[in-house]
Amino acid sequence: MTQAEPQVVDFPLRRPGAPFPPPGYAGYRGRQGLVLSRLPNGDRVWLVTRHEDVRAVLTDPRISSNPEHPGFPNVGESLGVPKQDQIPGWFVGLDSPEHDRFRKALIPEFTVRRVRAMRPAIERTVDERLDAMLAAGDSADLVADFALPVPSLVISALLGVPPADRDFFESRTRTLVAIRASTDQQRDAAAKDLLRYISRLVAIKQKWPADDLVSRLLAAGTIAPHELSGVLMLLLIAGHETTANNIALGVVTLLENPEWIGDDRAVEETLRFHSVADLVSLRVAVEDVEISGQLVRAGEGIVPLVAAANHDDNSFECPHMFDPSRSARHHVAFGYGVHQCLGQNLVRVEMEIAYRKLFERIPTLALAVPAEGLSFKHDGVVHGLHALPVRW
Amino acid sequence: MRITADTNRCVGAGQCVLTAPQVFDQDDDGLVTLLLADPGAGEEATVRLAAGLCPSGAVTVHED
């Protein structure tokens, strides 16, 4: 263990776009122990960058996911996202055993078998979006017209949102993630609209149960109705922009590497290569813990960088190359440990169907701007594209 | 090679089912269940991969 005052780096680093992650991560991985960093609000947090260390942090019971603990990293606030009170049911911010009641109730809704059964509906959704795009002309913004609506429509169907309300749902979710095209007030209003709507949906399903996720969770009774609204909001937030950004970034990468179009292994490699949720798994030590030879004191914040881990050349050969043949299943794009993404198998299917249908139905698809002109979400918590102009 | 699966640790990520569907399944609660506790030599590689991918350490490979 080094006794010298460690060098403090500023964080977050600006994302260069594609390829992600920032080149600075490679230097961090090469350092001994962890990297002490300073957030824009002045808070100091430990960065974890090696694959093995990230997996260790995300499975250590002495390290907490609960933002109520003093010292929890507030990366969102440092990027301009206001800190909000924990809403009931927001179980990514809970540790075991409190967390497990929510997770266990939801697991049956996201099994491999259940997701497989959703395929025909997802295929219909994707086809309908492509029909609309093709009917509108010979160019589109693939983010606004395809990548964002597809997961929003899939989630609304999953939650049991009636078809008549899906446009409302989709427009509010779109506002929520448009960090450049909408104001803080508009995003706040959209979030309130959605939470109000979801609470009403829960009340309606209590009165008239149907064959859907909300009704089943109410019938099971392990999650109280007031917690259920928070759970549903979490499913929406966790499953919408992340999926959309993976779809859009994956299309760009496939257009640049056309030999992989039509190969379903591109899904797993896109997840690893872009690692859009780099800043999502935040932690705080609740006991003193040694990580990679570095003592982290109770109350110190920890940021496990999944993009850095997924580009660790000790775990992935030539990590900067987009190579779907590597079968990089051990990536941590979905996190690791008990909080690993619950909807990961749904995301995989959505991405697979989105790529397949898009290139099958529009084989002449091309970028409408030079790749260097693409506008990346340098300032968002989740990495992605503001827009993706395409033509055919 | 013998496998055990701990439903108390399982978080239903489904990685094992994706990796070795002949050996692992999810029950009605979405938790890991073994189709074969003692898979043949042909399954060894995928079973080891599945155990390594499990995010909650619910799958254990025993070398006895």
CSV table of C-alpha atoms in Angstrom, one decimal:
chain,number,residue,atom,x,y,z
A,1,MET,CA,0.0,0.0,0.0
A,2,THR,CA,1.4,3.4,-1.0
A,3,GLN,CA,1.8,5.9,1.8
A,4,ALA,CA,2.3,9.0,-0.4
A,5,GLU,CA,-0.6,11.4,-1.0
A,6,PRO,CA,-2.1,9.9,-4.2
A,7,GLN,CA,-2.6,12.1,-7.2
A,8,VAL,CA,-6.1,13.4,-7.5
A,9,VAL,CA,-7.7,13.5,-11.0
A,10,ASP,CA,-10.8,15.4,-12.1
A,11,PHE,CA,-13.9,13.3,-12.9
A,12,PRO,CA,-16.0,12.7,-14.9
A,13,LEU,CA,-13.8,12.8,-18.0
A,14,ARG,CA,-15.2,14.1,-21.2
A,15,ARG,CA,-16.4,11.2,-23.4
A,16,PRO,CA,-14.9,11.3,-26.8
A,17,GLY,CA,-17.9,9.7,-28.5
A,18,ALA,CA,-17.1,6.6,-30.4
A,19,PRO,CA,-15.1,4.7,-29.5
A,20,PHE,CA,-16.1,5.1,-25.9
A,21,PRO,CA,-14.6,5.2,-23.2
A,22,PRO,CA,-12.4,8.2,-22.6
A,23,PRO,CA,-8.7,7.4,-23.4
A,24,GLY,CA,-7.8,8.5,-19.8
A,25,TYR,CA,-9.3,5.2,-18.5
A,26,ALA,CA,-6.3,3.2,-19.8
A,27,GLY,CA,-3.9,5.3,-17.7
A,28,TYR,CA,-6.1,4.7,-14.6
A,29,ARG,CA,-6.1,1.0,-15.1
A,30,GLY,CA,-2.3,1.0,-15.2
A,31,ARG,CA,-2.0,2.6,-11.8
A,32,GLN,CA,-1.6,0.6,-8.6
A,33,GLY,CA,-4.7,0.4,-6.4
A,34,LEU,CA,-7.5,2.7,-7.1
A,35,VAL,CA,-7.7,6.2,-8.5
A,36,LEU,CA,-8.7,9.1,-6.2
A,37,SER,CA,-10.8,11.6,-8.1
A,38,ARG,CA,-12.5,14.9,-7.5
A,39,LEU,CA,-16.1,15.5,-8.8
A,40,PRO,CA,-17.1,19.0,-10.0
A,41,ASN,CA,-18.9,19.6,-6.6
A,42,GLY,CA,-15.6,19.0,-4.8
A,43,ASP,CA,-16.4,15.5,-3.5
A,44,ARG,CA,-13.6,13.0,-3.6
A,45,VAL,CA,-14.4,9.4,-4.8
A,46,TRP,CA,-12.4,6.3,-5.6
A,47,LEU,CA,-12.5,5.2,-9.2
A,48,VAL,CA,-12.4,1.4,-9.9
A,49,THR,CA,-11.3,0.6,-13.4
A,50,ARG,CA,-10.0,-3.0,-13.7
A,51,HIS,CA,-12.5,-5.7,-14.6
A,52,GLU,CA,-11.5,-7.9,-11.7
A,53,ASP,CA,-11.7,-5.0,-9.2
A,54,VAL,CA,-15.1,-3.8,-10.5
A,55,ARG,CA,-16.5,-7.3,-10.1
A,56,ALA,CA,-15.1,-7.5,-6.6
A,57,VAL,CA,-16.6,-4.1,-5.6
A,58,LEU,CA,-20.0,-5.0,-7.0
A,59,THR,CA,-20.2,-8.2,-4.9
A,60,ASP,CA,-18.8,-7.0,-1.6
A,61,PRO,CA,-21.4,-6.8,1.2
A,62,ARG,CA,-19.3,-4.1,2.9
A,63,ILE,CA,-20.0,-1.8,0.0
A,64,SER,CA,-23.5,-0.3,-0.3
A,65,SER,CA,-25.8,0.9,-3.1
A,66,ASN,CA,-27.8,3.1,-0.8
A,67,PRO,CA,-27.5,6.8,-1.6
A,68,GLU,CA,-28.8,7.7,1.9
A,69,HIS,CA,-25.4,6.7,3.3
A,70,PRO,CA,-23.1,9.7,3.9
A,71,GLY,CA,-20.3,9.8,1.3
A,72,PHE,CA,-22.4,8.2,-1.5
A,73,PRO,CA,-21.0,9.7,-4.8
A,74,ASN,CA,-23.3,12.2,-6.4
A,75,VAL,CA,-22.1,12.0,-10.0
A,76,GLY,CA,-25.6,13.0,-11.3
A,77,GLU,CA,-25.6,16.2,-9.3
A,78,SER,CA,-22.2,17.0,-10.6
A,79,LEU,CA,-23.5,16.7,-14.1
A,80,GLY,CA,-26.5,19.0,-13.3
A,81,VAL,CA,-29.1,16.4,-12.4
A,82,PRO,CA,-30.7,17.6,-9.2
A,83,LYS,CA,-30.6,15.2,-6.2
A,84,GLN,CA,-34.0,13.8,-5.4
A,85,ASP,CA,-35.4,12.1,-2.4
A,86,GLN,CA,-35.5,8.3,-2.6
A,87,ILE,CA,-38.9,7.2,-3.8
A,88,PRO,CA,-40.4,4.1,-2.2
A,89,GLY,CA,-39.8,1.1,-4.3
A,90,TRP,CA,-36.6,2.5,-5.9
A,91,PHE,CA,-34.8,-0.7,-5.0
A,92,VAL,CA,-31.6,-0.2,-6.9
A,93,GLY,CA,-30.8,2.1,-4.0
A,94,LEU,CA,-31.3,-0.6,-1.3
A,95,ASP,CA,-29.0,-3.3,-0.1
A,96,SER,CA,-29.8,-6.9,0.8
A,97,PRO,CA,-31.9,-8.0,2.5
A,98,GLU,CA,-34.3,-5.0,1.9
A,99,HIS,CA,-33.5,-5.1,-1.8
A,100,ASP,CA,-34.3,-8.8,-2.2
A,101,ARG,CA,-38.0,-8.5,-1.6
A,102,PHE,CA,-38.4,-6.3,-4.7
A,103,ARG,CA,-36.0,-8.2,-6.9
A,104,LYS,CA,-37.6,-11.6,-6.0
A,105,ALA,CA,-41.0,-10.3,-6.9
A,106,LEU,CA,-39.9,-9.1,-10.3
A,107,ILE,CA,-37.6,-12.0,-11.4
A,108,PRO,CA,-40.5,-14.1,-12.8
A,109,GLU,CA,-41.4,-11.3,-15.1
A,110,PHE,CA,-38.0,-11.2,-16.8
A,111,THR,CA,-37.0,-14.9,-17.2
A,112,VAL,CA,-35.4,-16.0,-20.4
A,113,ARG,CA,-38.7,-17.9,-21.2
A,114,ARG,CA,-40.9,-14.9,-20.5
A,115,VAL,CA,-38.8,-12.6,-22.6
A,116,ARG,CA,-38.9,-15.2,-25.4
A,117,ALA,CA,-42.7,-15.0,-25.3
A,118,MET,CA,-42.5,-11.2,-25.8
A,119,ARG,CA,-40.6,-11.6,-29.1
A,120,PRO,CA,-43.7,-11.5,-31.5
A,121,ALA,CA,-45.0,-8.3,-29.8
A,122,ILE,CA,-41.5,-6.7,-30.0
A,123,GLU,CA,-41.2,-7.7,-33.6
A,124,ARG,CA,-44.6,-6.0,-34.3
A,125,THR,CA,-43.5,-2.9,-32.5
A,126,VAL,CA,-40.3,-2.6,-34.4
A,127,ASP,CA,-42.1,-3.2,-37.8
A,128,GLU,CA,-44.6,-0.5,-37.0
A,129,ARG,CA,-41.9,2.0,-36.3
A,130,LEU,CA,-40.1,1.1,-39.5
A,131,ASP,CA,-43.4,1.3,-41.5
A,132,ALA,CA,-43.9,4.8,-40.1
A,133,MET,CA,-40.3,5.8,-40.9
A,134,LEU,CA,-40.4,4.5,-44.4
A,135,ALA,CA,-43.8,6.1,-45.1
A,136,ALA,CA,-42.4,9.5,-44.0
A,137,GLY,CA,-39.7,9.7,-46.7
A,138,ASP,CA,-36.1,8.7,-47.3
A,139,SER,CA,-34.4,10.0,-44.2
A,140,ALA,CA,-35.0,10.0,-40.4
A,141,ASP,CA,-33.5,10.7,-37.0
A,142,LEU,CA,-33.0,7.2,-35.9
A,143,VAL,CA,-32.8,8.2,-32.2
A,144,ALA,CA,-36.2,10.1,-32.2
A,145,ASP,CA,-38.0,7.9,-34.8
A,146,PHE,CA,-36.8,4.5,-33.8
A,147,ALA,CA,-34.3,3.9,-30.9
A,148,LEU,CA,-36.3,5.9,-28.3
A,149,PRO,CA,-39.9,4.8,-29.2
A,150,VAL,CA,-39.2,1.1,-29.5
A,151,PRO,CA,-38.1,0.5,-25.8
A,152,SER,CA,-40.8,2.9,-24.6
A,153,LEU,CA,-43.5,1.0,-26.4
A,154,VAL,CA,-42.1,-2.3,-25.2
A,155,ILE,CA,-42.1,-1.2,-21.6
A,156,SER,CA,-45.6,0.3,-21.9
A,157,ALA,CA,-46.8,-3.0,-23.2
A,158,LEU,CA,-45.0,-4.9,-20.4
A,159,LEU,CA,-46.5,-2.6,-17.7
A,160,GLY,CA,-50.0,-3.0,-19.2
A,161,VAL,CA,-50.4,0.6,-20.4
A,162,PRO,CA,-53.5,0.5,-22.7
A,163,PRO,CA,-52.8,1.2,-26.4
A,164,ALA,CA,-54.8,4.4,-26.2
A,165,ASP,CA,-52.3,5.8,-23.6
A,166,ARG,CA,-49.1,4.7,-25.4
A,167,ASP,CA,-48.6,8.0,-27.3
A,168,PHE,CA,-48.9,9.9,-24.0
A,169,PHE,CA,-46.4,7.6,-22.4
A,170,GLU,CA,-44.0,7.7,-25.3
A,171,SER,CA,-44.0,11.5,-25.5
A,172,ARG,CA,-43.3,11.9,-21.8
A,173,THR,CA,-40.5,9.4,-21.8
A,174,ARG,CA,-39.0,11.1,-24.8
A,175,THR,CA,-39.0,14.5,-23.0
A,176,LEU,CA,-37.4,12.9,-20.0
A,177,VAL,CA,-34.2,11.8,-21.9
A,178,ALA,CA,-33.9,14.8,-24.3
A,179,ILE,CA,-31.2,16.5,-22.2
A,180,ARG,CA,-30.5,19.0,-25.0
A,181,ALA,CA,-34.0,19.5,-26.6
A,182,SER,CA,-35.9,20.0,-23.3
A,183,THR,CA,-35.5,22.2,-20.3
A,184,ASP,CA,-35.1,21.1,-16.6
A,185,GLN,CA,-38.7,22.3,-16.0
A,186,GLN,CA,-40.0,20.3,-19.0
A,187,ARG,CA,-38.2,17.2,-17.8
A,188,ASP,CA,-39.4,17.6,-14.3
A,189,ALA,CA,-43.0,18.1,-15.6
A,190,ALA,CA,-42.7,14.9,-17.7
A,191,ALA,CA,-41.4,12.9,-14.8
A,192,LYS,CA,-44.3,14.1,-12.6
A,193,ASP,CA,-46.8,13.3,-15.4
A,194,LEU,CA,-45.4,9.8,-15.7
A,195,LEU,CA,-45.4,9.2,-12.0
A,196,ARG,CA,-49.0,10.4,-11.7
A,197,TYR,CA,-50.0,8.2,-14.6
A,198,ILE,CA,-48.3,5.2,-13.2
A,199,SER,CA,-49.9,5.7,-9.8
A,200,ARG,CA,-53.3,5.8,-11.6
A,201,LEU,CA,-52.4,2.7,-13.5
A,202,VAL,CA,-51.7,0.9,-10.3
A,203,ALA,CA,-55.1,2.1,-8.9
A,204,ILE,CA,-56.9,0.9,-12.1
A,205,LYS,CA,-55.2,-2.5,-12.0
A,206,GLN,CA,-56.2,-2.9,-8.3
A,207,LYS,CA,-59.8,-2.5,-9.3
A,208,TRP,CA,-59.7,-4.3,-12.6
A,209,PRO,CA,-56.9,-6.8,-12.7
A,210,ALA,CA,-55.7,-8.1,-16.1
A,211,ASP,CA,-53.0,-10.4,-17.3
A,212,ASP,CA,-50.1,-8.1,-16.9
A,213,LEU,CA,-47.1,-7.3,-14.7
A,214,VAL,CA,-48.8,-4.8,-12.5
A,215,SER,CA,-51.8,-7.0,-11.8
A,216,ARG,CA,-49.6,-10.0,-11.0
A,217,LEU,CA,-47.4,-8.0,-8.6
A,218,LEU,CA,-50.5,-6.6,-6.9
A,219,ALA,CA,-51.9,-10.2,-6.6
A,220,ALA,CA,-48.6,-11.5,-5.1
A,221,GLY,CA,-48.9,-8.8,-2.5
A,222,THR,CA,-45.2,-8.6,-1.5
A,223,ILE,CA,-44.9,-5.1,-2.8
A,224,ALA,CA,-47.3,-2.5,-1.4
A,225,PRO,CA,-49.2,-0.3,-4.0
A,226,HIS,CA,-47.4,2.9,-3.0
A,227,GLU,CA,-44.1,1.1,-3.5
A,228,LEU,CA,-45.2,-0.3,-6.8
A,229,SER,CA,-45.3,3.1,-8.5
A,230,GLY,CA,-41.6,3.6,-7.6
A,231,VAL,CA,-40.8,0.1,-8.9
A,232,LEU,CA,-42.6,0.7,-12.2
A,233,MET,CA,-40.9,4.1,-12.6
A,234,LEU,CA,-37.6,2.4,-12.0
A,235,LEU,CA,-38.3,-0.2,-14.7
A,236,LEU,CA,-39.1,2.6,-17.1
A,237,ILE,CA,-36.0,4.7,-16.3
A,238,ALA,CA,-33.7,1.7,-16.2
A,239,GLY,CA,-35.0,0.1,-19.4
A,240,HIS,CA,-35.7,3.1,-21.7
A,241,GLU,CA,-32.8,5.3,-22.4
A,242,THR,CA,-30.1,2.6,-21.9
A,243,THR,CA,-31.8,0.4,-24.5
A,244,ALA,CA,-32.4,3.3,-26.9
A,245,ASN,CA,-28.8,4.4,-26.7
A,246,ASN,CA,-27.5,0.8,-27.2
A,247,ILE,CA,-29.7,0.5,-30.3
A,248,ALA,CA,-28.5,3.8,-31.8
A,249,LEU,CA,-24.8,3.4,-31.0
A,250,GLY,CA,-24.9,-0.2,-32.2
A,251,VAL,CA,-26.3,1.0,-35.6
A,252,VAL,CA,-23.5,3.4,-36.0
A,253,THR,CA,-20.9,0.8,-35.1
A,254,LEU,CA,-22.5,-1.7,-37.5
A,255,LEU,CA,-22.5,0.9,-40.3
A,256,GLU,CA,-18.8,1.3,-39.7
A,257,ASN,CA,-18.2,-2.4,-39.5
A,258,PRO,CA,-20.7,-3.8,-42.1
A,259,GLU,CA,-19.2,-7.2,-42.1
A,260,TRP,CA,-21.0,-7.8,-38.8
A,261,ILE,CA,-24.5,-6.8,-40.0
A,262,GLY,CA,-26.8,-9.8,-39.7
A,263,ASP,CA,-24.6,-11.5,-37.0
A,264,ASP,CA,-26.5,-11.7,-33.7
A,265,ARG,CA,-23.2,-11.7,-31.7
A,266,ALA,CA,-23.0,-8.0,-32.5
A,267,VAL,CA,-25.5,-7.5,-29.6
A,268,GLU,CA,-23.2,-8.7,-26.9
A,269,GLU,CA,-20.2,-6.9,-28.3
A,270,THR,CA,-22.2,-3.6,-28.6
A,271,LEU,CA,-23.1,-3.9,-25.0
A,272,ARG,CA,-19.4,-4.3,-24.0
A,273,PHE,CA,-18.0,-1.9,-26.6
A,274,HIS,CA,-20.2,1.1,-25.7
A,275,SER,CA,-20.9,0.3,-22.0
A,276,VAL,CA,-23.5,3.1,-21.9
A,277,ALA,CA,-24.2,2.8,-18.1
A,278,ASP,CA,-20.6,3.6,-17.2
A,279,LEU,CA,-21.7,6.1,-14.5
A,280,VAL,CA,-24.7,4.2,-13.2
A,281,SER,CA,-23.3,1.7,-10.6
A,282,LEU,CA,-22.3,4.0,-7.7
A,283,ARG,CA,-21.3,2.7,-4.3
A,284,VAL,CA,-20.1,3.8,-0.8
A,285,ALA,CA,-18.1,1.8,1.7
A,286,VAL,CA,-20.0,1.1,4.9
A,287,GLU,CA,-17.0,-0.6,6.5
A,288,ASP,CA,-13.3,-0.2,6.0
A,289,VAL,CA,-12.4,-2.3,3.0
A,290,GLU,CA,-9.3,-3.0,1.0
A,291,ILE,CA,-9.7,-3.1,-2.8
A,292,SER,CA,-6.7,-3.9,-5.0
A,293,GLY,CA,-4.4,-3.0,-2.1
A,294,GLN,CA,-6.0,0.4,-1.4
A,295,LEU,CA,-7.7,0.9,1.9
A,296,VAL,CA,-11.1,2.6,1.4
A,297,ARG,CA,-12.6,3.9,4.7
A,298,ALA,CA,-16.2,3.6,5.7
A,299,GLY,CA,-18.1,6.6,4.2
A,300,GLU,CA,-15.9,7.0,1.2
A,301,GLY,CA,-17.5,7.0,-2.2
A,302,ILE,CA,-16.7,4.4,-4.9
A,303,VAL,CA,-17.4,4.6,-8.7
A,304,PRO,CA,-16.9,1.3,-10.4
A,305,LEU,CA,-16.5,2.3,-14.1
A,306,VAL,CA,-18.0,-0.5,-16.2
A,307,ALA,CA,-16.7,1.0,-19.4
A,308,ALA,CA,-13.2,1.0,-18.1
A,309,ALA,CA,-13.6,-2.6,-16.9
A,310,ASN,CA,-15.0,-3.7,-20.3
A,311,HIS,CA,-12.0,-2.2,-22.0
A,312,ASP,CA,-9.5,-3.9,-19.7
A,313,ASP,CA,-7.0,-5.7,-21.9
A,314,ASN,CA,-6.3,-8.2,-19.1
A,315,SER,CA,-9.9,-9.5,-19.6
A,316,PHE,CA,-10.5,-8.6,-23.3
A,317,GLU,CA,-8.0,-9.0,-26.1
A,318,CYS,CA,-7.7,-5.8,-28.2
A,319,PRO,CA,-10.6,-4.2,-26.3
A,320,HIS,CA,-10.7,-1.2,-28.6
A,321,MET,CA,-11.7,-3.4,-31.5
A,322,PHE,CA,-15.4,-4.1,-32.2
A,323,ASP,CA,-15.2,-7.9,-32.6
A,324,PRO,CA,-18.4,-9.8,-32.1
A,325,SER,CA,-16.6,-13.1,-32.5
A,326,ARG,CA,-14.9,-12.7,-29.1
A,327,SER,CA,-18.1,-13.8,-27.3
A,328,ALA,CA,-17.4,-11.3,-24.5
A,329,ARG,CA,-20.2,-12.6,-22.2
A,330,HIS,CA,-18.2,-11.7,-19.1
A,331,HIS,CA,-18.5,-8.0,-19.6
A,332,VAL,CA,-20.1,-5.9,-16.9
A,333,ALA,CA,-22.2,-3.6,-19.0
A,334,PHE,CA,-25.2,-4.8,-17.0
A,335,GLY,CA,-23.3,-4.5,-13.7
A,336,TYR,CA,-22.6,-7.5,-11.5
A,337,GLY,CA,-23.7,-8.8,-8.2
A,338,VAL,CA,-27.3,-8.8,-6.9
A,339,HIS,CA,-28.1,-5.5,-8.7
A,340,GLN,CA,-27.1,-6.9,-12.2
A,341,CYS,CA,-29.7,-5.6,-14.7
A,342,LEU,CA,-33.0,-7.4,-14.2
A,343,GLY,CA,-34.1,-6.6,-17.8
A,344,GLN,CA,-30.9,-7.7,-19.5
A,345,ASN,CA,-32.5,-10.5,-21.5
A,346,LEU,CA,-35.2,-8.2,-22.7
A,347,VAL,CA,-32.6,-5.6,-23.8
A,348,ARG,CA,-30.7,-8.3,-25.7
A,349,VAL,CA,-33.9,-9.4,-27.6
A,350,GLU,CA,-34.9,-5.7,-28.3
A,351,MET,CA,-31.4,-5.0,-29.7
A,352,GLU,CA,-31.3,-8.2,-31.8
A,353,ILE,CA,-34.7,-7.6,-33.3
A,354,ALA,CA,-34.0,-3.8,-33.9
A,355,TYR,CA,-30.8,-4.5,-35.8
A,356,ARG,CA,-32.1,-7.4,-37.8
A,357,LYS,CA,-35.3,-5.7,-38.9
A,358,LEU,CA,-33.6,-2.4,-39.6
A,359,PHE,CA,-31.0,-3.8,-41.9
A,360,GLU,CA,-33.3,-6.4,-43.4
A,361,ARG,CA,-35.9,-3.8,-44.4
A,362,ILE,CA,-33.5,-0.9,-45.2
A,363,PRO,CA,-30.4,-2.5,-46.7
A,364,THR,CA,-29.3,0.9,-48.1
A,365,LEU,CA,-29.3,2.5,-44.7
A,366,ALA,CA,-26.5,5.1,-44.3
A,367,LEU,CA,-25.5,8.0,-42.1
A,368,ALA,CA,-26.8,11.3,-43.4
A,369,VAL,CA,-23.9,13.2,-41.8
A,370,PRO,CA,-20.2,12.4,-41.6
A,371,ALA,CA,-19.4,10.1,-38.6
A,372,GLU,CA,-17.3,12.9,-37.1
A,373,GLY,CA,-20.3,15.1,-37.1
A,374,LEU,CA,-22.4,12.9,-34.8
A,375,SER,CA,-23.5,14.5,-31.6
A,376,PHE,CA,-22.8,12.4,-28.5
A,377,LYS,CA,-24.3,12.8,-25.0
A,378,HIS,CA,-21.0,14.0,-23.4
A,379,ASP,CA,-23.1,15.5,-20.6
A,380,GLY,CA,-25.6,12.7,-19.8
A,381,VAL,CA,-25.3,10.1,-17.1
A,382,VAL,CA,-26.0,7.5,-19.7
A,383,HIS,CA,-23.8,7.5,-22.8
A,384,GLY,CA,-25.5,7.9,-26.1
A,385,LEU,CA,-26.4,10.0,-29.1
A,386,HIS,CA,-28.5,13.1,-29.2
A,387,ALA,CA,-29.6,12.3,-32.7
A,388,LEU,CA,-28.7,9.9,-35.5
A,389,PRO,CA,-29.5,11.3,-39.0
A,390,VAL,CA,-29.8,8.5,-41.5
A,391,ARG,CA,-31.0,8.2,-45.1
A,392,TRP,CA,-31.8,5.4,-47.5
B,1,MET,CA,-18.0,-32.8,-12.4
B,2,ARG,CA,-21.1,-32.1,-10.2
B,3,ILE,CA,-23.1,-28.9,-10.0
B,4,THR,CA,-25.1,-27.3,-7.2
B,5,ALA,CA,-27.4,-24.3,-7.6
B,6,ASP,CA,-28.4,-22.1,-4.6
B,7,THR,CA,-31.8,-20.6,-5.0
B,8,ASN,CA,-31.2,-18.3,-2.0
B,9,ARG,CA,-28.4,-16.6,-3.7
B,10,CYS,CA,-30.0,-16.6,-7.2
B,11,VAL,CA,-31.0,-13.2,-8.5
B,12,GLY,CA,-32.6,-14.5,-11.7
B,13,ALA,CA,-30.3,-12.8,-14.2
B,14,GLY,CA,-30.7,-15.9,-16.4
B,15,GLN,CA,-27.1,-16.0,-17.5
B,16,CYS,CA,-26.9,-19.7,-16.8
B,17,VAL,CA,-30.0,-20.5,-18.9
B,18,LEU,CA,-28.6,-18.4,-21.8
B,19,THR,CA,-25.2,-20.2,-21.6
B,20,ALA,CA,-26.1,-23.8,-20.9
B,21,PRO,CA,-29.9,-24.3,-21.6
B,22,GLN,CA,-29.5,-28.1,-21.5
B,23,VAL,CA,-28.3,-27.9,-17.9
B,24,PHE,CA,-30.0,-24.9,-16.3
B,25,ASP,CA,-33.5,-23.6,-16.3
B,26,GLN,CA,-35.6,-21.1,-14.3
B,27,ASP,CA,-38.5,-22.3,-12.2
B,28,ASP,CA,-41.9,-20.5,-11.8
B,29,ASP,CA,-40.3,-18.0,-9.5
B,30,GLY,CA,-37.6,-17.3,-12.1
B,31,LEU,CA,-34.9,-19.0,-9.9
B,32,VAL,CA,-32.2,-21.4,-11.0
B,33,THR,CA,-33.1,-25.0,-11.3
B,34,LEU,CA,-30.9,-27.9,-12.5
B,35,LEU,CA,-32.0,-30.0,-15.4
B,36,LEU,CA,-28.8,-32.2,-15.0
B,37,ALA,CA,-26.9,-32.2,-11.7
B,38,ASP,CA,-24.2,-34.4,-13.3
B,39,PRO,CA,-23.7,-33.2,-16.9
B,40,GLY,CA,-21.5,-35.1,-19.3
B,41,ALA,CA,-18.1,-34.1,-20.5
B,42,GLY,CA,-19.6,-32.4,-23.5
B,43,GLU,CA,-21.2,-29.8,-21.2
B,44,GLU,CA,-18.2,-29.0,-19.0
B,45,ALA,CA,-17.0,-25.9,-20.8
B,46,THR,CA,-20.4,-24.2,-21.0
B,47,VAL,CA,-21.2,-25.2,-17.3
B,48,ARG,CA,-18.0,-23.6,-16.2
B,49,LEU,CA,-18.7,-20.5,-18.2
B,50,ALA,CA,-22.2,-20.3,-16.7
B,51,ALA,CA,-20.8,-20.6,-13.2
B,52,GLY,CA,-18.3,-17.8,-13.9
B,53,LEU,CA,-21.0,-15.5,-15.4
B,54,CYS,CA,-23.5,-15.9,-12.5
B,55,PRO,CA,-23.5,-12.4,-10.9
B,56,SER,CA,-24.5,-13.7,-7.4
B,57,GLY,CA,-22.4,-16.9,-7.1
B,58,ALA,CA,-25.4,-19.1,-7.1
B,59,VAL,CA,-23.9,-21.8,-9.3
B,60,THR,CA,-21.0,-24.0,-8.0
B,61,VAL,CA,-19.0,-26.6,-9.9
B,62,HIS,CA,-17.6,-29.4,-7.7
B,63,GLU,CA,-14.7,-31.4,-9.0
B,64,ASP,CA,-15.5,-34.7,-7.3
